[in-house]
Amino acid sequence: MGGVSTTEAAERAESTDAADATTDATTNAADATTDATEPAEIAPRSPRLPHVPKQDRSRATRQRLLAAAVACLAEHGWAGSTVSVVAERAGVSRGAAQHHFRTREDLFTAAVEYVAEERSTALRALFPEGAADRREVVAALVDLYTGPLFRAALHLWVAASNEEQLRPRVTELEARVGRETHRIAVELLAADESRPGVRETVQGLLDMSRGLGLANLLTNDGGRRERVVAQWGVLLDEALG
């Protein structure tokens, strides 16, 4: 057989290159088709926040407004405590505040009553076993009149003395809070009010506590207050038996 000519060799080379090119193109097309049909990677979903019922959100907003109202009243007094100031402190809009409390008087009387109820609950929780050492009970009662709640209530009383539309509401509120505080004091002191003079003794304790609260507005005379509390513990033991 004779040798392959140069021309034939060139033609065979071109044929081989063309076949390789066709194969590469087919392979690339198949790869592209495979890539297109593969599902794209799905990003993980963000966890859903727990749903808070509308009623719970409304209750939480109301409680923030009440707490903010007492704080504003204690710090700024009646003149400096407006619905707008309270709403800003509570982190809600003025409209949201007025949705819960139609008037300024509604807001502040509800606030003082709400916090008074909370303090009464906390006072009972201090003595879960009922009657305790009377000096400890006296100290706990005095504390009721030396904190922000008493300061807020005092500003409300002063405002009520000058504003006719506020006075009957605050008078009624004070009567309710006073009766509840007296009831708790009788319970914790194990006082028998059927005995002559016992009711007046308990009321005298509460009046004394309020007086110490007033004095505490100007000066924090903790040392004198401790001595007074100790003496009242002795007097109650003698009077109540």
mmCIF file of N, CA and C in Angstrom, residues 54-135:
data_model
loop_
_atom_site.group_PDB
_atom_site.id
_atom_site.type_symbol
_atom_site.label_atom_id
_atom_site.label_comp_id
_atom_site.label_asym_id
_atom_site.label_seq_id
_atom_site.Cartn_x
_atom_site.Cartn_y
_atom_site.Cartn_z
ATOM 1 N N LYS A 54 -54.843 39.701 70.238
ATOM 2 C CA LYS A 54 -55.125 41.133 70.313
ATOM 3 C C LYS A 54 -55.492 41.549 71.730
ATOM 4 N N GLN A 55 -56.238 40.704 72.429
ATOM 5 C CA GLN A 55 -56.648 41.033 73.785
ATOM 6 C C GLN A 55 -55.444 41.157 74.715
ATOM 7 N N ASP A 56 -54.448 40.272 74.541
ATOM 8 C CA ASP A 56 -53.238 40.338 75.370
ATOM 9 C C ASP A 56 -52.432 41.595 75.060
ATOM 10 N N ARG A 57 -52.348 41.957 73.770
ATOM 11 C CA ARG A 57 -51.620 43.180 73.411
ATOM 12 C C ARG A 57 -52.300 44.401 74.008
ATOM 13 N N SER A 58 -53.623 44.409 73.972
ATOM 14 C CA SER A 58 -54.373 45.532 74.531
ATOM 15 C C SER A 58 -54.158 45.645 76.035
ATOM 16 N N ARG A 59 -54.149 44.492 76.728
ATOM 17 C CA ARG A 59 -53.934 44.495 78.176
ATOM 18 C C ARG A 59 -52.528 44.988 78.508
ATOM 19 N N ALA A 60 -51.551 44.567 77.719
ATOM 20 C CA ALA A 60 -50.166 44.993 77.957
ATOM 21 C C ALA A 60 -50.023 46.498 77.746
ATOM 22 N N THR A 61 -50.675 47.020 76.717
ATOM 23 C CA THR A 61 -50.629 48.468 76.458
ATOM 24 C C THR A 61 -51.252 49.238 77.612
ATOM 25 N N ARG A 62 -52.372 48.750 78.107
ATOM 26 C CA ARG A 62 -53.055 49.409 79.223
ATOM 27 C C ARG A 62 -52.163 49.440 80.467
ATOM 28 N N GLN A 63 -51.509 48.325 80.755
ATOM 29 C CA GLN A 63 -50.648 48.270 81.937
ATOM 30 C C GLN A 63 -49.452 49.201 81.802
ATOM 31 N N ARG A 64 -48.881 49.302 80.589
ATOM 32 C CA ARG A 64 -47.774 50.242 80.380
ATOM 33 C C ARG A 64 -48.234 51.674 80.603
ATOM 34 N N LEU A 65 -49.423 52.000 80.154
ATOM 35 C CA LEU A 65 -49.957 53.351 80.340
ATOM 36 C C LEU A 65 -50.182 53.650 81.823
ATOM 37 N N LEU A 66 -50.713 52.688 82.555
ATOM 38 C CA LEU A 66 -50.970 52.903 83.980
ATOM 39 C C LEU A 66 -49.671 53.109 84.746
ATOM 40 N N ALA A 67 -48.670 52.271 84.476
ATOM 41 C CA ALA A 67 -47.382 52.409 85.157
ATOM 42 C C ALA A 67 -46.718 53.739 84.792
ATOM 43 N N ALA A 68 -46.795 54.124 83.528
ATOM 44 C CA ALA A 68 -46.206 55.388 83.084
ATOM 45 C C ALA A 68 -46.926 56.573 83.720
ATOM 46 N N ALA A 69 -48.232 56.478 83.879
ATOM 47 C CA ALA A 69 -49.009 57.570 84.480
ATOM 48 C C ALA A 69 -48.596 57.807 85.922
ATOM 49 N N VAL A 70 -48.426 56.732 86.680
ATOM 50 C CA VAL A 70 -47.999 56.882 88.079
ATOM 51 C C VAL A 70 -46.596 57.485 88.154
ATOM 52 N N ALA A 71 -45.700 56.999 87.296
ATOM 53 C CA ALA A 71 -44.325 57.519 87.300
ATOM 54 C C ALA A 71 -44.308 59.011 86.945
ATOM 55 N N CYS A 72 -45.084 59.404 85.941
ATOM 56 C CA CYS A 72 -45.130 60.821 85.538
ATOM 57 C C CYS A 72 -45.724 61.673 86.645
ATOM 58 N N LEU A 73 -46.782 61.183 87.264
ATOM 59 C CA LEU A 73 -47.424 61.942 88.328
ATOM 60 C C LEU A 73 -46.479 62.131 89.506
ATOM 61 N N ALA A 74 -45.729 61.077 89.849
ATOM 62 C CA ALA A 74 -44.785 61.163 90.964
ATOM 63 C C ALA A 74 -43.632 62.119 90.651
ATOM 64 N N GLU A 75 -43.192 62.160 89.393
ATOM 65 C CA GLU A 75 -42.030 62.971 89.020
ATOM 66 C C GLU A 75 -42.392 64.404 88.643
ATOM 67 N N HIS A 76 -43.521 64.590 87.962
ATOM 68 C CA HIS A 76 -43.843 65.909 87.397
ATOM 69 C C HIS A 76 -45.063 66.570 88.014
ATOM 70 N N GLY A 77 -45.793 65.860 88.872
ATOM 71 C CA GLY A 77 -46.989 66.437 89.451
ATOM 72 C C GLY A 77 -48.141 66.467 88.451
ATOM 73 N N TRP A 78 -49.280 66.963 88.907
ATOM 74 C CA TRP A 78 -50.479 66.987 88.064
ATOM 75 C C TRP A 78 -50.312 67.919 86.871
ATOM 76 N N ALA A 79 -49.764 69.094 87.096
ATOM 77 C CA ALA A 79 -49.643 70.081 86.012
ATOM 78 C C ALA A 79 -48.741 69.594 84.886
ATOM 79 N N GLY A 80 -47.702 68.836 85.225
ATOM 80 C CA GLY A 80 -46.762 68.393 84.197
ATOM 81 C C GLY A 80 -47.059 67.033 83.608
ATOM 82 N N SER A 81 -48.164 66.435 84.027
ATOM 83 C CA SER A 81 -48.501 65.090 83.551
ATOM 84 C C SER A 81 -49.722 65.158 82.630
ATOM 85 N N THR A 82 -49.466 65.147 81.342
ATOM 86 C CA THR A 82 -50.544 65.144 80.354
ATOM 87 C C THR A 82 -50.640 63.765 79.716
ATOM 88 N N VAL A 83 -51.716 63.559 78.978
ATOM 89 C CA VAL A 83 -51.879 62.280 78.286
ATOM 90 C C VAL A 83 -50.745 62.068 77.292
ATOM 91 N N SER A 84 -50.327 63.145 76.606
ATOM 92 C CA SER A 84 -49.245 63.026 75.629
ATOM 93 C C SER A 84 -47.936 62.621 76.294
ATOM 94 N N VAL A 85 -47.641 63.198 77.440
ATOM 95 C CA VAL A 85 -46.411 62.872 78.168
ATOM 96 C C VAL A 85 -46.430 61.402 78.608
ATOM 97 N N VAL A 86 -47.563 60.961 79.110
ATOM 98 C CA VAL A 86 -47.681 59.566 79.554
ATOM 99 C C VAL A 86 -47.560 58.610 78.373
ATOM 100 N N ALA A 87 -48.221 58.948 77.255
ATOM 101 C CA ALA A 87 -48.175 58.083 76.071
ATOM 102 C C ALA A 87 -46.741 57.940 75.569
ATOM 103 N N GLU A 88 -46.004 59.051 75.541
ATOM 104 C CA GLU A 88 -44.614 58.994 75.086
ATOM 105 C C GLU A 88 -43.781 58.115 76.006
ATOM 106 N N ARG A 89 -43.985 58.243 77.300
ATOM 107 C CA ARG A 89 -43.215 57.436 78.255
ATOM 108 C C ARG A 89 -43.569 55.957 78.127
ATOM 109 N N ALA A 90 -44.824 55.665 77.827
ATOM 110 C CA ALA A 90 -45.263 54.280 77.684
ATOM 111 C C ALA A 90 -44.905 53.691 76.332
ATOM 112 N N GLY A 91 -44.463 54.550 75.387
ATOM 113 C CA GLY A 91 -44.087 54.065 74.069
ATOM 114 C C GLY A 91 -45.275 53.775 73.164
ATOM 115 N N VAL A 92 -46.380 54.505 73.367
ATOM 116 C CA VAL A 92 -47.552 54.322 72.519
ATOM 117 C C VAL A 92 -47.987 55.685 71.993
ATOM 118 N N SER A 93 -48.902 55.688 71.029
ATOM 119 C CA SER A 93 -49.393 56.936 70.470
ATOM 120 C C SER A 93 -50.436 57.558 71.398
ATOM 121 N N ARG A 94 -50.665 58.848 71.224
ATOM 122 C CA ARG A 94 -51.698 59.517 72.012
ATOM 123 C C ARG A 94 -53.068 58.903 71.721
ATOM 124 N N GLY A 95 -53.283 58.544 70.441
ATOM 125 C CA GLY A 95 -54.548 57.926 70.066
ATOM 126 C C GLY A 95 -54.778 56.611 70.783
ATOM 127 N N ALA A 96 -53.703 55.808 70.923
ATOM 128 C CA ALA A 96 -53.817 54.534 71.637
ATOM 129 C C ALA A 96 -54.152 54.773 73.105
ATOM 130 N N ALA A 97 -53.549 55.818 73.683
ATOM 131 C CA ALA A 97 -53.827 56.133 75.086
ATOM 132 C C ALA A 97 -55.290 56.538 75.263
ATOM 133 N N GLN A 98 -55.801 57.347 74.352
ATOM 134 C CA GLN A 98 -57.187 57.798 74.459
ATOM 135 C C GLN A 98 -58.179 56.695 74.121
ATOM 136 N N HIS A 99 -57.719 55.682 73.416
ATOM 137 C CA HIS A 99 -58.571 54.520 73.175
ATOM 138 C C HIS A 99 -58.860 53.793 74.484
ATOM 139 N N HIS A 100 -57.865 53.745 75.362
ATOM 140 C CA HIS A 100 -58.029 53.062 76.643
ATOM 141 C C HIS A 100 -58.646 53.973 77.708
ATOM 142 N N PHE A 101 -58.286 55.262 77.681
ATOM 143 C CA PHE A 101 -58.752 56.200 78.704
ATOM 144 C C PHE A 101 -59.243 57.471 78.010
ATOM 145 N N ARG A 102 -60.534 57.689 78.099
ATOM 146 C CA ARG A 102 -61.147 58.771 77.333
ATOM 147 C C ARG A 102 -60.688 60.152 77.792
ATOM 148 N N THR A 103 -60.470 60.309 79.103
ATOM 149 C CA THR A 103 -60.058 61.605 79.634
ATOM 150 C C THR A 103 -58.802 61.465 80.481
ATOM 151 N N ARG A 104 -58.206 62.580 80.767
ATOM 152 C CA ARG A 104 -57.027 62.611 81.632
ATOM 153 C C ARG A 104 -57.369 62.103 83.032
ATOM 154 N N GLU A 105 -58.528 62.499 83.532
ATOM 155 C CA GLU A 105 -58.965 62.059 84.860
ATOM 156 C C GLU A 105 -59.144 60.548 84.906
ATOM 157 N N ASP A 106 -59.694 59.980 83.820
ATOM 158 C CA ASP A 106 -59.842 58.515 83.750
ATOM 159 C C ASP A 106 -58.487 57.829 83.885
ATOM 160 N N LEU A 107 -57.506 58.359 83.167
ATOM 161 C CA LEU A 107 -56.176 57.746 83.139
ATOM 162 C C LEU A 107 -55.529 57.747 84.513
ATOM 163 N N PHE A 108 -55.518 58.895 85.183
ATOM 164 C CA PHE A 108 -54.735 59.002 86.413
ATOM 165 C C PHE A 108 -55.431 58.363 87.615
ATOM 166 N N THR A 109 -56.735 58.434 87.690
ATOM 167 C CA THR A 109 -57.400 57.746 88.798
ATOM 168 C C THR A 109 -57.283 56.226 88.625
ATOM 169 N N ALA A 110 -57.396 55.749 87.384
ATOM 170 C CA ALA A 110 -57.218 54.311 87.134
ATOM 171 C C ALA A 110 -55.798 53.881 87.449
ATOM 172 N N ALA A 111 -54.823 54.746 87.147
ATOM 173 C CA ALA A 111 -53.421 54.403 87.380
ATOM 174 C C ALA A 111 -53.122 54.250 88.866
ATOM 175 N N VAL A 112 -53.583 55.201 89.665
ATOM 176 C CA VAL A 112 -53.316 55.128 91.106
ATOM 177 C C VAL A 112 -54.024 53.916 91.713
ATOM 178 N N GLU A 113 -55.242 53.631 91.282
ATOM 179 C CA GLU A 113 -55.962 52.473 91.811
ATOM 180 C C GLU A 113 -55.279 51.172 91.409
ATOM 181 N N TYR A 114 -54.841 51.099 90.150
ATOM 182 C CA TYR A 114 -54.181 49.885 89.663
ATOM 183 C C TYR A 114 -52.910 49.588 90.473
ATOM 184 N N VAL A 115 -52.077 50.594 90.657
ATOM 185 C CA VAL A 115 -50.821 50.364 91.368
ATOM 186 C C VAL A 115 -51.087 50.086 92.846
ATOM 187 N N ALA A 116 -52.121 50.721 93.410
ATOM 188 C CA ALA A 116 -52.474 50.438 94.802
ATOM 189 C C ALA A 116 -52.871 48.971 94.967
ATOM 190 N N GLU A 117 -53.620 48.457 94.013
ATOM 191 C CA GLU A 117 -54.009 47.040 94.063
ATOM 192 C C GLU A 117 -52.786 46.138 93.940
ATOM 193 N N GLU A 118 -51.855 46.526 93.056
ATOM 194 C CA GLU A 118 -50.638 45.730 92.898
ATOM 195 C C GLU A 118 -49.822 45.712 94.193
ATOM 196 N N ARG A 119 -49.742 46.859 94.856
ATOM 197 C CA ARG A 119 -48.981 46.931 96.105
ATOM 198 C C ARG A 119 -49.663 46.125 97.207
ATOM 199 N N SER A 120 -50.995 46.155 97.221
ATOM 200 C CA SER A 120 -51.716 45.361 98.220
ATOM 201 C C SER A 120 -51.445 43.870 98.033
ATOM 202 N N THR A 121 -51.446 43.440 96.787
ATOM 203 C CA THR A 121 -51.150 42.041 96.482
ATOM 204 C C THR A 121 -49.732 41.690 96.920
ATOM 205 N N ALA A 122 -48.790 42.598 96.627
ATOM 206 C CA ALA A 122 -47.393 42.361 97.012
ATOM 207 C C ALA A 122 -47.240 42.335 98.532
ATOM 208 N N LEU A 123 -48.008 43.183 99.221
ATOM 209 C CA LEU A 123 -47.933 43.226 100.689
ATOM 210 C C LEU A 123 -48.385 41.904 101.282
ATOM 211 N N ARG A 124 -49.463 41.367 100.774
ATOM 212 C CA ARG A 124 -49.933 40.064 101.259
ATOM 213 C C ARG A 124 -48.907 38.963 100.955
ATOM 214 N N ALA A 125 -48.274 39.079 99.788
ATOM 215 C CA ALA A 125 -47.307 38.051 99.391
ATOM 216 C C ALA A 125 -46.083 38.034 100.302
ATOM 217 N N LEU A 126 -45.800 39.153 100.978
ATOM 218 C CA LEU A 126 -44.651 39.195 101.896
ATOM 219 C C LEU A 126 -44.873 38.289 103.098
ATOM 220 N N PHE A 127 -46.136 38.042 103.426
ATOM 221 C CA PHE A 127 -46.454 37.248 104.614
ATOM 222 C C PHE A 127 -47.437 36.139 104.230
ATOM 223 N N PRO A 128 -46.964 35.162 103.466
ATOM 224 C CA PRO A 128 -47.869 34.100 102.987
ATOM 225 C C PRO A 128 -48.439 33.237 104.109
ATOM 226 N N GLU A 129 -47.780 33.242 105.244
ATOM 227 C CA GLU A 129 -48.251 32.437 106.373
ATOM 228 C C GLU A 129 -49.266 33.178 107.227
ATOM 229 N N GLY A 130 -49.645 34.396 106.807
ATOM 230 C CA GLY A 130 -50.604 35.168 107.602
ATOM 231 C C GLY A 130 -49.884 36.078 108.589
ATOM 232 N N ALA A 131 -50.374 36.117 109.819
ATOM 233 C CA ALA A 131 -49.814 37.011 110.837
ATOM 234 C C ALA A 131 -48.333 36.740 111.048
ATOM 235 N N ALA A 132 -47.555 37.800 111.124
ATOM 236 C CA ALA A 132 -46.111 37.672 111.307
ATOM 237 C C ALA A 132 -45.684 38.578 112.460
ATOM 238 N N ASP A 133 -44.388 38.732 112.616
ATOM 239 C CA ASP A 133 -43.867 39.653 113.620
ATOM 240 C C ASP A 133 -44.439 41.046 113.350
ATOM 241 N N ARG A 134 -45.033 41.636 114.353
ATOM 242 C CA ARG A 134 -45.762 42.893 114.139
ATOM 243 C C ARG A 134 -44.840 44.035 113.729
ATOM 244 N N ARG A 135 -43.625 44.026 114.183
ATOM 245 C CA ARG A 135 -42.711 45.086 113.756
ATOM 246 C C ARG A 135 -42.466 44.998 112.252
#
